[in-house]
GROMACS .gro file of C-alpha atoms in nm:
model
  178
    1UNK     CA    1   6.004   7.440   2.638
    2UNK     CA    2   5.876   7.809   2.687
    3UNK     CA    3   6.049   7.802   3.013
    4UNK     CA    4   6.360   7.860   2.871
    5UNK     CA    5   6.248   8.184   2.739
    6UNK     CA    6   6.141   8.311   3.102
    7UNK     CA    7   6.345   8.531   3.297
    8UNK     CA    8   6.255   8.435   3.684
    9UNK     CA    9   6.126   8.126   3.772
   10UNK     CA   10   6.117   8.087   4.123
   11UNK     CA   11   5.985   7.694   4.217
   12UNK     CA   12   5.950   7.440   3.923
   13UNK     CA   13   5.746   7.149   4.011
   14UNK     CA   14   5.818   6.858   3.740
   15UNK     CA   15   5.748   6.523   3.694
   16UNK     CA   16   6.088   6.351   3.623
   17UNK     CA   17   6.030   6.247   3.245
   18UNK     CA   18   5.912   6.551   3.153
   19UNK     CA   19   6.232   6.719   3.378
   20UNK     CA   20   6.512   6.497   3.178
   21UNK     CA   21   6.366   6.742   2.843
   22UNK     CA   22   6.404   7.024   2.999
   23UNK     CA   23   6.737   6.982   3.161
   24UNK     CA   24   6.900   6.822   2.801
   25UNK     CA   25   6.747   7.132   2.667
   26UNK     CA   26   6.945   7.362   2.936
   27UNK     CA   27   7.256   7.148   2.868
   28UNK     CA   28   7.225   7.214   2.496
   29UNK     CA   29   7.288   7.598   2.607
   30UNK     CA   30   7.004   7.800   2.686
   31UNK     CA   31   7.030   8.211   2.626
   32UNK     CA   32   7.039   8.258   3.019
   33UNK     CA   33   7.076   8.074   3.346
   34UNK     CA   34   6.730   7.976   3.442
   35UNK     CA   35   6.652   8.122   3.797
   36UNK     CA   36   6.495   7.804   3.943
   37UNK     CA   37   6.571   7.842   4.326
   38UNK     CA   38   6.347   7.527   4.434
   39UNK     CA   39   6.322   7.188   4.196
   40UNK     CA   40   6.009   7.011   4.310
   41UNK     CA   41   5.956   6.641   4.208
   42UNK     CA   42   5.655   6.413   4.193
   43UNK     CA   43   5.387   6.215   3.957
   44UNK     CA   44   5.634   5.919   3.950
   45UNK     CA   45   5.930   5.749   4.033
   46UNK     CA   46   6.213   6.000   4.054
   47UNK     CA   47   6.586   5.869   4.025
   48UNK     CA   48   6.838   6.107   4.127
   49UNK     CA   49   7.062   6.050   3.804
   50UNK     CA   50   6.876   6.308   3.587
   51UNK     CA   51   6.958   6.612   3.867
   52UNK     CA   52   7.367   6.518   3.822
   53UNK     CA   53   7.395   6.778   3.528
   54UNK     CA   54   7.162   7.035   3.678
   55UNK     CA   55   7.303   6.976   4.025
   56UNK     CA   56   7.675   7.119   3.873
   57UNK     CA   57   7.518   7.426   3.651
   58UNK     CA   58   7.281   7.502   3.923
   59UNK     CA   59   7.460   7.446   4.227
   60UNK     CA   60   7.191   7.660   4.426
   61UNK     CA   61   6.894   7.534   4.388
   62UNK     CA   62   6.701   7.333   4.627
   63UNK     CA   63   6.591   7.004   4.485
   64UNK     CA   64   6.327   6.822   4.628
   65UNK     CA   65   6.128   6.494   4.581
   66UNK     CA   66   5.763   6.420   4.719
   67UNK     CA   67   5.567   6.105   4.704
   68UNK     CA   68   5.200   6.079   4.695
   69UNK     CA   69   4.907   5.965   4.575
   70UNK     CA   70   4.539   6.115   4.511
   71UNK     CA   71   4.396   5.880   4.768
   72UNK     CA   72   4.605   6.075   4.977
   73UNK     CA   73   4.529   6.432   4.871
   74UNK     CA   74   4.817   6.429   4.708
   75UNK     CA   75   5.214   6.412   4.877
   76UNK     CA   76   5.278   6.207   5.139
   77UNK     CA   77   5.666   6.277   5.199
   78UNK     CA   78   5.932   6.470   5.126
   79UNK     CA   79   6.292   6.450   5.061
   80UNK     CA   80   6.564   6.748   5.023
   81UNK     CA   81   6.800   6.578   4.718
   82UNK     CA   82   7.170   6.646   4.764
   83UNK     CA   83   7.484   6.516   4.654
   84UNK     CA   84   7.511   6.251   4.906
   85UNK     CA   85   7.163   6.146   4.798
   86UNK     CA   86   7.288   6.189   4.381
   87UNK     CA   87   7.551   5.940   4.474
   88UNK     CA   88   7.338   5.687   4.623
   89UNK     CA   89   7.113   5.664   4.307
   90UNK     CA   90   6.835   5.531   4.457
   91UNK     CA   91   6.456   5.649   4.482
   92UNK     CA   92   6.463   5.830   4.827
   93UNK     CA   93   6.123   5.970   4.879
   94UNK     CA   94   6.200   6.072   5.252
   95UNK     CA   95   5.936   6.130   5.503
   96UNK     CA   96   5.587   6.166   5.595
   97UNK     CA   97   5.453   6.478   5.609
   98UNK     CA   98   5.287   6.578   5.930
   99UNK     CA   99   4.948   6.436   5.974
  100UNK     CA  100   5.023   6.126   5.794
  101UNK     CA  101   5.184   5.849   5.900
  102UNK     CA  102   5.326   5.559   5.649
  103UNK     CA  103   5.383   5.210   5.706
  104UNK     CA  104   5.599   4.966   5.576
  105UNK     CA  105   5.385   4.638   5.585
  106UNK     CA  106   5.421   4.217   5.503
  107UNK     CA  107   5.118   4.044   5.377
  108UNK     CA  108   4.983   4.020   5.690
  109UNK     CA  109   4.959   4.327   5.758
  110UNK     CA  110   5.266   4.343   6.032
  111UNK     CA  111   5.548   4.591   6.022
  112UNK     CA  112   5.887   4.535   5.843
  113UNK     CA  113   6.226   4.532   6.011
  114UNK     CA  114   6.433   4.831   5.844
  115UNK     CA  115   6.581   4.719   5.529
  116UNK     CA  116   6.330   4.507   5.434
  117UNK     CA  117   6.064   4.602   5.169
  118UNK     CA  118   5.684   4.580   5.222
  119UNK     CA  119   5.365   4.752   5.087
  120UNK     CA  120   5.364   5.118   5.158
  121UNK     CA  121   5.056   5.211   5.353
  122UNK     CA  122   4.927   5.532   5.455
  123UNK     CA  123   4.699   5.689   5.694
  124UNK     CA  124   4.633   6.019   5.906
  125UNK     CA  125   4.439   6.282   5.774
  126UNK     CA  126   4.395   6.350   5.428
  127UNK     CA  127   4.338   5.928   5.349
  128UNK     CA  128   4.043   5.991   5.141
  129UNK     CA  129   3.708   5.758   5.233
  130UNK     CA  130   3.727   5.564   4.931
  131UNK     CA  131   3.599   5.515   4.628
  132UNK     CA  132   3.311   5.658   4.439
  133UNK     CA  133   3.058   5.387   4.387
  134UNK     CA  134   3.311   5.122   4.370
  135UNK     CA  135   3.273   4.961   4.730
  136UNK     CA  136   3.489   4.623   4.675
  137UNK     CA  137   3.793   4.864   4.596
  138UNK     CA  138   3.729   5.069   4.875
  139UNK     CA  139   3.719   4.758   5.105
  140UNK     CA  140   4.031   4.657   4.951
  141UNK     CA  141   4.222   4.967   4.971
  142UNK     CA  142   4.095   5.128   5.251
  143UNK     CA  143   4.161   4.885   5.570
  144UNK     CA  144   4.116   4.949   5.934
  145UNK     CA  145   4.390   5.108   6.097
  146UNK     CA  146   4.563   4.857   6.362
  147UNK     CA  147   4.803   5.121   6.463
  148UNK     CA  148   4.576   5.374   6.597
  149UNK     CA  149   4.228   5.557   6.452
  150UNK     CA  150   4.103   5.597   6.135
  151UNK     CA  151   4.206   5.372   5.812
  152UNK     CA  152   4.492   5.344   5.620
  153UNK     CA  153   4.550   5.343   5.232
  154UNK     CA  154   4.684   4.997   5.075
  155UNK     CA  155   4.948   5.195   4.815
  156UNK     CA  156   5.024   4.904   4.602
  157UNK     CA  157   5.386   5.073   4.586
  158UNK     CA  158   5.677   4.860   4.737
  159UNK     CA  159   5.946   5.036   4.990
  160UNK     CA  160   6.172   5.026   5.250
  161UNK     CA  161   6.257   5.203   5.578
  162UNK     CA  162   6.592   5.311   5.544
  163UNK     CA  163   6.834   5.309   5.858
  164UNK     CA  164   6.818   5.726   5.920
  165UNK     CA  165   6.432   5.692   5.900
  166UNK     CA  166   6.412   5.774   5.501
  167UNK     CA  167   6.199   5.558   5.264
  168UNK     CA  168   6.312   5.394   4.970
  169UNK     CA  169   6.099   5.361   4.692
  170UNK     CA  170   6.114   5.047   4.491
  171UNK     CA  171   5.846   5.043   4.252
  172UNK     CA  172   5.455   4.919   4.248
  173UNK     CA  173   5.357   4.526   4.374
  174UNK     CA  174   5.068   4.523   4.180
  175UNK     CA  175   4.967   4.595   3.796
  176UNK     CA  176   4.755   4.875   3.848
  177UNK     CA  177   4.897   5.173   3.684
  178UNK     CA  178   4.960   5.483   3.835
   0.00000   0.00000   0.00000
């Protein structure tokens, strides 16, 4: 936790797990206030529980959580994290980022009503072609696009359209780890 030791930090980018160490370790009483004006989350489900303590000693800084996956060079939305969105507790990942476009799907491939969960898909630019020599994946991941050109990505990640447009996420559908 050499962070602690540093004197102007400007944007920390954290995975959540590693994020609940580092804030116990800034509750515990660190030398100075760490000068973190942006909190960036992603790598894995992020619940906004662990910000609550660094939300009231850090009233300042931005917090922010992105979802995304490497067949999707990376984040796919974004979500500003405030106290309205502390209080809800749940996984808000937010929205797309402009030029993707995500989809909340059934089994058959048609969209959800909001509210309802579904598969996550993705697709606009960055949707990588597939897979390195592993064609039956690719064919499985990477599906045509019936909502307009190119393909989207099959996430294997559940969520839910939320009524102001937000996504919830709610976990994966599948076994593959992440």
């Amino acid at each position: 936790l050499t962070l602690l030791e540093e004197e102007k930090v400007t944007v920390l980018n954290q995975v959540p797990s590693y994020f609940t160490q580092l804030s116990a370790a800034d509750a515990r009483g660190s030398k100075k206030d760490l000068a973190v004006r942006y909190l960036v989350f992603g790598g894995e489900a992020f619940f906004p529980h662990i910000v609550k303590g660094w939300k009231k000693r850090y009233p300042t800084t931005k917090i922010v959580n992105m979802y995304g996956i490497t067949e999707t060079t990376v984040h796919v939305t974004y979500k500003e994290i405030g106290s309205k969105e502390i209080e809800q507790g749940i996984s808000n990942i937010g929205t797309q980022l402009a030029p993707l476009s995500v989809y909340i799907l059934d089994p058959q491939g048609q969209p959800q009503p909001l509210g309802i969960p579904g598969e996550m898909y993705v697709g606009g630019a960055g949707v990588a072609r597939g897979y390195l020599h592993r064609s039956e994946l690719t064919a499985e991941r990477f599906v045509a696009n019936p909502f307009g050109e190119g393909r989207l990505y099959r996430t294997g990640d559940l969520g839910r359209r939320l009524t102001d447009g937000n996504i919830e996420y709610m976990g994966r559908i599948d076994h593959q780890v992440k």
